[in-house]
Coordinates of C-alpha atoms and ligand atoms in Angstrom, one line a residue:
X12 CA -19.7 -4.0 -25.9
X13 CA -17.6 -7.0 -24.9
X14 CA -18.9 -9.7 -22.7
X15 CA -17.8 -8.5 -19.3
X16 CA -18.2 -10.5 -16.2
X17 CA -21.0 -8.5 -14.5
X18 CA -18.9 -8.4 -11.3
X19 CA -16.1 -6.5 -13.0
X20 CA -16.7 -2.8 -12.3
X21 CA -16.2 -0.4 -15.1
X22 CA -17.4 2.6 -13.2
X23 CA -17.5 3.8 -9.6
X24 CA -20.6 4.2 -7.5
X25 CA -21.3 7.4 -5.7
X26 CA -22.9 8.0 -2.3
X27 CA -23.3 11.4 -0.6
X28 CA -23.8 9.9 2.8
X29 CA -22.8 6.7 4.6
X30 CA -24.8 3.7 3.6
X31 CA -27.0 2.4 6.4
X32 CA -25.1 0.0 8.6
X33 CA -21.6 1.2 7.5
X34 CA -20.5 2.0 11.0
X35 CA -21.0 -1.5 12.4
X36 CA -20.6 -3.5 9.2
X37 CA -18.0 -6.3 9.4
X38 CA -15.6 -5.9 6.5
X39 CA -16.5 -9.2 4.9
X40 CA -20.2 -8.0 4.7
X41 CA -19.4 -4.6 3.1
X42 CA -20.6 -6.1 -0.2
X43 CA -24.1 -6.3 1.2
X44 CA -24.3 -2.5 1.6
X45 CA -21.9 -1.3 -1.2
X46 CA -22.4 -2.3 -4.8
X47 CA -18.7 -2.4 -5.8
X48 CA -16.0 0.2 -5.6
X49 CA -17.7 3.3 -4.2
X50 CA -16.8 7.0 -3.6
X51 CA -18.6 8.2 -0.4
X52 CA -18.6 12.0 -0.3
X53 CA -19.3 13.3 3.3
X54 CA -19.9 16.9 3.9
X55 CA -18.0 18.8 6.6
X56 CA -17.6 22.3 7.7
X57 CA -14.7 23.2 5.5
X58 CA -13.6 22.5 1.9
X59 CA -11.8 21.2 -0.1
X60 CA -12.1 17.5 0.9
X61 CA -9.6 15.2 2.5
X62 CA -9.6 12.0 0.3
X63 CA -9.0 8.6 2.0
X64 CA -8.7 5.4 0.0
X65 CA -9.3 2.1 1.8
X66 CA -9.4 -1.6 0.9
X67 CA -7.7 -1.4 -2.5
X68 CA -6.5 -4.8 -1.2
X69 CA -9.3 -6.8 0.3
X70 CA -7.3 -8.3 3.1
X71 CA -6.0 -5.0 4.4
X72 CA -8.6 -3.8 6.8
X73 CA -7.0 -1.2 9.1
X74 CA -8.0 1.8 7.1
X75 CA -11.7 0.7 7.1
X76 CA -11.7 -0.1 10.8
X77 CA -10.0 3.3 11.5
X78 CA -12.7 5.2 9.6
X79 CA -15.4 3.2 11.4
X80 CA -14.0 4.3 14.7
X81 CA -13.5 7.9 13.6
X82 CA -17.0 8.3 12.0
X83 CA -18.7 6.5 14.9
X84 CA -17.2 9.0 17.3
X85 CA -18.5 12.0 15.3
X86 CA -21.9 10.3 14.9
X87 CA -22.3 9.5 18.6
X88 CA -21.3 13.0 19.7
X89 CA -23.6 14.3 17.0
X90 CA -20.8 16.5 15.7
X91 CA -20.2 17.6 12.1
X92 CA -17.0 16.7 10.4
X93 CA -14.6 19.6 10.5
X94 CA -13.8 19.1 6.8
X95 CA -15.3 17.3 3.8
X96 CA -14.2 13.7 3.8
X97 CA -14.2 11.6 0.6
X98 CA -13.8 7.9 1.2
X99 CA -13.0 5.6 -1.7
X100 CA -13.8 1.9 -0.8
X101 CA -11.9 -0.2 -3.2
X102 CA -12.1 -4.0 -3.6
X103 CA -15.3 -4.8 -1.8
X104 CA -15.5 -8.2 -3.5
X105 CA -12.1 -9.3 -2.3
X106 CA -12.8 -8.0 1.2
X107 CA -15.7 -10.4 1.3
X108 CA -13.3 -13.3 1.0
X109 CA -10.5 -11.7 3.0
X110 CA -8.0 -11.8 0.1
X111 CA -5.8 -9.2 -1.6
X112 CA -7.6 -9.7 -4.9
X113 CA -9.8 -12.4 -6.4
X114 CA -8.6 -14.7 -9.2
X115 CA -9.3 -12.9 -12.4
X116 CA -9.2 -9.4 -10.8
X117 CA -6.2 -7.1 -11.4
X118 CA -4.4 -5.8 -8.3
X119 CA -6.5 -2.7 -7.4
X120 CA -3.3 -0.9 -6.6
X121 CA -1.9 -1.4 -10.1
X122 CA -4.8 0.1 -12.1
X123 CA -4.1 3.8 -11.8
X124 CA -1.9 4.4 -14.9
X125 CA -4.2 3.1 -17.6
X126 CA -4.5 -0.4 -19.0
X127 CA -6.9 -2.9 -20.5
X128 CA -8.8 -4.1 -17.5
X129 CA -12.4 -2.9 -17.0
X130 CA -11.1 -1.8 -13.5
X131 CA -8.7 0.6 -15.2
X132 CA -11.6 2.5 -16.7
X133 CA -13.2 2.7 -13.3
X134 CA -9.8 4.1 -12.0
X135 CA -9.6 6.6 -14.8
X136 CA -13.1 7.8 -14.0
X137 CA -12.3 8.4 -10.3
X138 CA -9.1 10.2 -11.1
X139 CA -10.9 12.4 -13.6
X140 CA -13.4 13.3 -11.0
X141 CA -10.8 14.0 -8.3
X142 CA -8.8 16.2 -10.7
X143 CA -11.8 18.3 -11.6
X144 CA -11.8 20.1 -8.2
X145 CA -9.3 20.9 -5.5
X146 CA -8.3 18.3 -2.8
X147 CA -6.9 19.2 0.6
X148 CA -4.8 16.0 0.8
X149 CA -5.0 12.3 0.0
X150 CA -4.2 9.1 1.9
X151 CA -4.2 5.6 0.6
X152 CA -4.2 3.2 3.6
X153 CA -2.7 -0.3 3.4
X154 CA -1.3 -3.1 5.5
X155 CA 1.5 -5.6 4.8
X156 CA 1.4 -9.3 5.3
X157 CA 5.0 -9.5 6.7
X158 CA 6.4 -8.2 9.9
X159 CA 7.3 -4.6 9.0
X160 CA 7.3 -1.4 11.1
X161 CA 4.4 1.0 10.5
X162 CA 5.7 3.4 7.8
X163 CA 4.6 6.2 5.5
X164 CA 5.4 6.3 1.8
X165 CA 5.6 9.2 -0.6
X166 CA 6.1 9.4 -4.3
X167 CA 7.4 13.0 -4.2
X168 CA 10.0 14.6 -2.0
X169 CA 7.9 17.7 -1.5
X170 CA 8.0 18.7 2.3
X171 CA 4.1 18.7 2.4
X172 CA 4.0 15.1 1.2
X173 CA 6.7 14.1 3.7
X174 CA 4.9 16.0 6.5
X175 CA 1.7 14.0 6.0
X176 CA 3.6 10.7 5.9
X177 CA 5.5 11.7 9.0
X178 CA 2.3 12.1 10.9
X179 CA 2.0 8.3 10.7
X180 CA 5.6 7.3 11.4
X181 CA 9.2 8.4 11.6
X182 CA 10.0 5.7 9.1
X183 CA 9.4 7.0 5.6
X184 CA 9.9 5.4 2.2
X185 CA 10.2 7.3 -1.1
X186 CA 9.4 5.2 -4.2
X187 CA 8.6 5.8 -7.9
X188 CA 8.0 2.2 -8.9
X189 CA 5.6 0.5 -9.2
X190 CA 4.2 3.7 -10.9
X191 CA 0.7 2.2 -11.4
X192 CA -0.2 2.8 -7.7
X193 CA -3.0 5.1 -6.6
X194 CA -0.5 7.1 -4.5
X195 CA 1.4 8.0 -7.6
X196 CA -1.7 9.2 -9.4
X197 CA -2.9 11.2 -6.4
X198 CA 0.5 12.8 -6.0
X199 CA -0.2 14.7 -9.2
X200 CA -3.3 16.2 -7.6
X201 CA -2.5 17.1 -4.0
X202 CA -0.2 16.3 -1.1
X203 CA -0.4 12.5 -0.8
X204 CA 0.9 9.8 1.3
X205 CA 0.5 6.0 1.4
X206 CA 0.2 4.5 4.8
X207 CA 1.6 1.1 5.5
X208 CA 0.0 0.2 8.8
X209 CA 1.7 -3.1 9.7
X210 CA -0.3 -6.3 10.1
X211 CA -3.9 -5.9 9.1
X212 CA -6.3 -5.2 11.9
X213 CA -3.8 -4.6 14.7
X214 CA -4.7 -1.7 17.1
X215 CA -1.5 0.2 16.8
X216 CA -1.9 0.9 13.0
X217 CA -5.6 1.5 13.3
X218 CA -5.2 4.0 16.1
X219 CA -2.5 5.9 14.3
X220 CA -4.7 6.3 11.2
X221 CA -7.6 7.5 13.4
X222 CA -5.3 10.2 14.9
X223 CA -3.8 11.3 11.5
X224 CA -7.2 11.6 9.8
X225 CA -8.6 13.5 12.7
X226 CA -5.6 15.9 12.5
X227 CA -6.0 16.4 8.8
X228 CA -9.7 17.1 9.1
X229 CA -9.0 19.9 11.6
X230 CA -5.8 21.5 10.1
X231 CA -6.1 24.5 7.9
X232 CA -3.2 23.7 5.8
X233 CA -0.4 21.2 5.2
X234 CA 2.9 22.2 6.7
X235 CA 5.7 22.8 4.1
X236 CA 8.4 22.9 6.8
X237 CA 11.5 20.9 6.0
X238 CA 11.7 17.7 7.9
X239 CA 14.4 17.4 10.5
X240 CA 15.1 15.0 13.4
X241 CA 17.6 12.4 14.3
X242 CA 14.9 9.9 14.8
X243 CA 13.7 10.3 11.2
X244 CA 14.6 7.5 8.8
X245 CA 14.0 8.0 5.1
X246 CA 14.6 5.2 2.6
X247 CA 14.5 5.1 -1.2
X248 CA 13.2 2.0 -3.0
X249 CA 15.8 1.1 -5.6
X250 CA 14.8 -2.4 -6.8
X251 CA 12.2 -5.1 -6.4
X252 CA 12.7 -8.9 -6.0
X253 CA 10.3 -11.3 -7.6
X254 CA 10.1 -15.0 -8.1
X255 CA 9.2 -17.0 -11.2
X256 CA 5.4 -17.5 -11.4
X257 CA 5.9 -21.3 -11.6
X258 CA 8.6 -21.6 -8.9
X259 CA 7.6 -23.7 -5.9
X260 CA 8.3 -21.9 -2.6
X261 CA 8.9 -23.2 0.9
X262 CA 10.2 -22.1 4.3
X263 CA 12.7 -23.7 6.6
X264 CA 16.0 -25.4 5.8
X265 CA 16.6 -26.1 2.2
X266 CA 15.4 -29.7 1.5
X267 CA 15.4 -29.4 -2.3
X268 CA 11.7 -30.1 -2.3
X269 CA 11.2 -26.5 -3.4
X270 CA 12.7 -24.4 -6.2
X271 CA 13.2 -21.6 -3.7
X272 CA 13.3 -21.9 0.0
X273 CA 13.5 -19.1 2.6
X274 CA 14.5 -18.9 6.3
X275 CA 11.7 -19.3 8.8
X276 CA 12.5 -15.9 10.2
X277 CA 12.7 -14.1 6.8
X278 CA 10.4 -11.4 8.0
X279 CA 12.7 -10.4 10.8
X280 CA 15.1 -9.0 8.1
X281 CA 12.6 -6.2 7.2
X282 CA 13.9 -2.7 7.6
X283 CA 17.3 -3.8 9.0
X284 CA 20.7 -2.8 7.7
X285 CA 22.0 -6.0 6.1
X286 CA 25.6 -6.7 5.7
X287 CA 26.9 -8.3 2.5
X288 CA 26.6 -12.1 2.8
X289 CA 23.3 -12.1 4.6
X290 CA 21.4 -15.3 3.9
X291 CA 18.2 -14.7 2.0
X292 CA 17.4 -18.3 1.1
X293 CA 18.3 -21.4 -1.0
X294 CA 17.8 -22.2 -4.6
X295 CA 17.5 -25.7 -5.8
X296 CA 19.9 -26.7 -8.6
X297 CA 18.4 -25.9 -12.0
X298 CA 15.6 -23.8 -10.7
X299 CA 15.3 -20.1 -11.8
X300 CA 16.6 -17.9 -9.1
X301 CA 15.4 -14.5 -7.9
X302 CA 14.6 -11.7 -10.3
X303 CA 15.9 -8.4 -9.3
X304 CA 14.9 -5.3 -11.3
X305 CA 15.6 -1.7 -10.7
X306 CA 13.2 1.2 -11.1
X307 CA 13.8 1.3 -14.8
X308 CA 13.1 -2.5 -15.2
X309 CA 16.8 -3.4 -15.6
X310 CA 18.0 -6.8 -14.4
X311 CA 20.3 -5.8 -11.5
X312 CA 20.5 -9.1 -9.6
X313 CA 24.3 -9.1 -9.9
X314 CA 24.5 -5.9 -8.0
X315 CA 22.5 -7.1 -5.0
X316 CA 22.6 -10.9 -4.7
X317 CA 24.9 -13.7 -5.4
X318 CA 24.6 -17.5 -5.3
X319 CA 27.1 -19.5 -3.3
X320 CA 26.4 -23.2 -3.9
X321 CA 22.7 -23.3 -3.2
X322 CA 22.6 -20.3 -0.9
X323 CA 21.3 -16.9 -1.9
X324 CA 23.3 -14.1 -0.3
X325 CA 23.2 -10.3 -0.3
X326 CA 26.1 -8.8 -2.2
X327 CA 26.1 -5.3 -0.8
X328 CA 24.8 -3.4 2.2
X329 CA 21.1 -2.7 1.8
X330 CA 17.7 -2.8 3.5
X331 CA 14.7 -4.9 2.5
X332 CA 11.0 -4.1 3.0
X333 CA 7.8 -6.0 2.7
X334 CA 9.5 -9.4 3.0
X335 CA 6.6 -11.8 3.7
X336 CA 6.1 -15.4 4.5
X337 CA 2.8 -15.4 2.6
X338 CA 3.5 -17.5 -0.5
X339 CA 0.4 -16.2 -2.3
X340 CA 1.5 -12.6 -1.8
X341 CA 5.1 -13.5 -3.0
X342 CA 3.6 -15.0 -6.1
X343 CA 1.0 -12.2 -6.7
X344 CA 3.2 -9.2 -5.8
X345 CA 6.8 -9.7 -4.9
X346 CA 9.2 -11.2 -2.4
X347 CA 10.4 -7.8 -1.2
X348 CA 11.8 -4.3 -2.1
X349 CA 15.4 -3.3 -1.8
X350 CA 15.9 0.1 -0.2
X351 CA 18.8 2.4 0.5
X352 CA 19.0 5.2 3.0
X353 CA 17.9 8.5 1.4
X354 CA 19.7 11.6 2.6
X355 CA 17.3 14.5 3.1
X356 CA 18.8 17.9 2.7
X357 CA 18.4 19.9 5.9
Ligands
ZN423 ZN1 -2.0 -3.0 0.0

């Protein structure tokens, strides 16, 4: 056995009821009632269970707050859950500090396709357990740090998957990369959607999750009807923009103090149709620019961006998502994803 940090989980904990204090626990105190990543299996009147994952990122609390509201309601009315509900509480340690992940930890939403981290073993164990019996449906609930609409993601274009995502929002995103996400692994087991609930902790996102989970607990099956509707927007993630690990980043007018500089209102570009020539930022002379890779990992920056003097401009019509002004998130995850409209056959 190697010398693992005792705080690095290699297996999940199990509970068959809510731990005492869960319904009123502040998210940054969850570590006092949960001993690391935990699967809580709650009995309901019907099987198979609905699986809901929360807090894979410790600073994305809407899923947790939504489940507190929902479960408190059943508890106060002394009503049984209409269906089994399995809750996976992810990065309890990071939640304590209100961060996406702690230094030294892997990103908990990149551990679901194998790997060397102890956390990958924990992930494998959970997936093995989930695949050993039927699941009704699965949700993985997130927030984003930038100003984005609330939207639902799917990793398969199966109508059942799309119908779950559409319960959250008319804005849907289909993606296959990054493939190490929990949503991708769950998609092999049952109808699955990942919920992006806007800024963490805001009522709109929380209330929508409460409503959707309630609906899924009551419903007898997941609709496989083809999605139609003029108000429906489906996008396909085609590439991802990252910055060099060592690049210094800033916001505001380019002053050359930073390797890369972005407009103050960068986040206002999220989910908007951008014309070629839209300004994304400035690059200091000699600094590495943006890295743009497609779903196969190919360098495609020449397709999507161009540099004009020090300005970084879009080269073709596209949409961006997850643009954020949070420099830590840009470094740890990415600057944004590039999307194109996806025509659904109707
Ligand atoms: Zn997240």
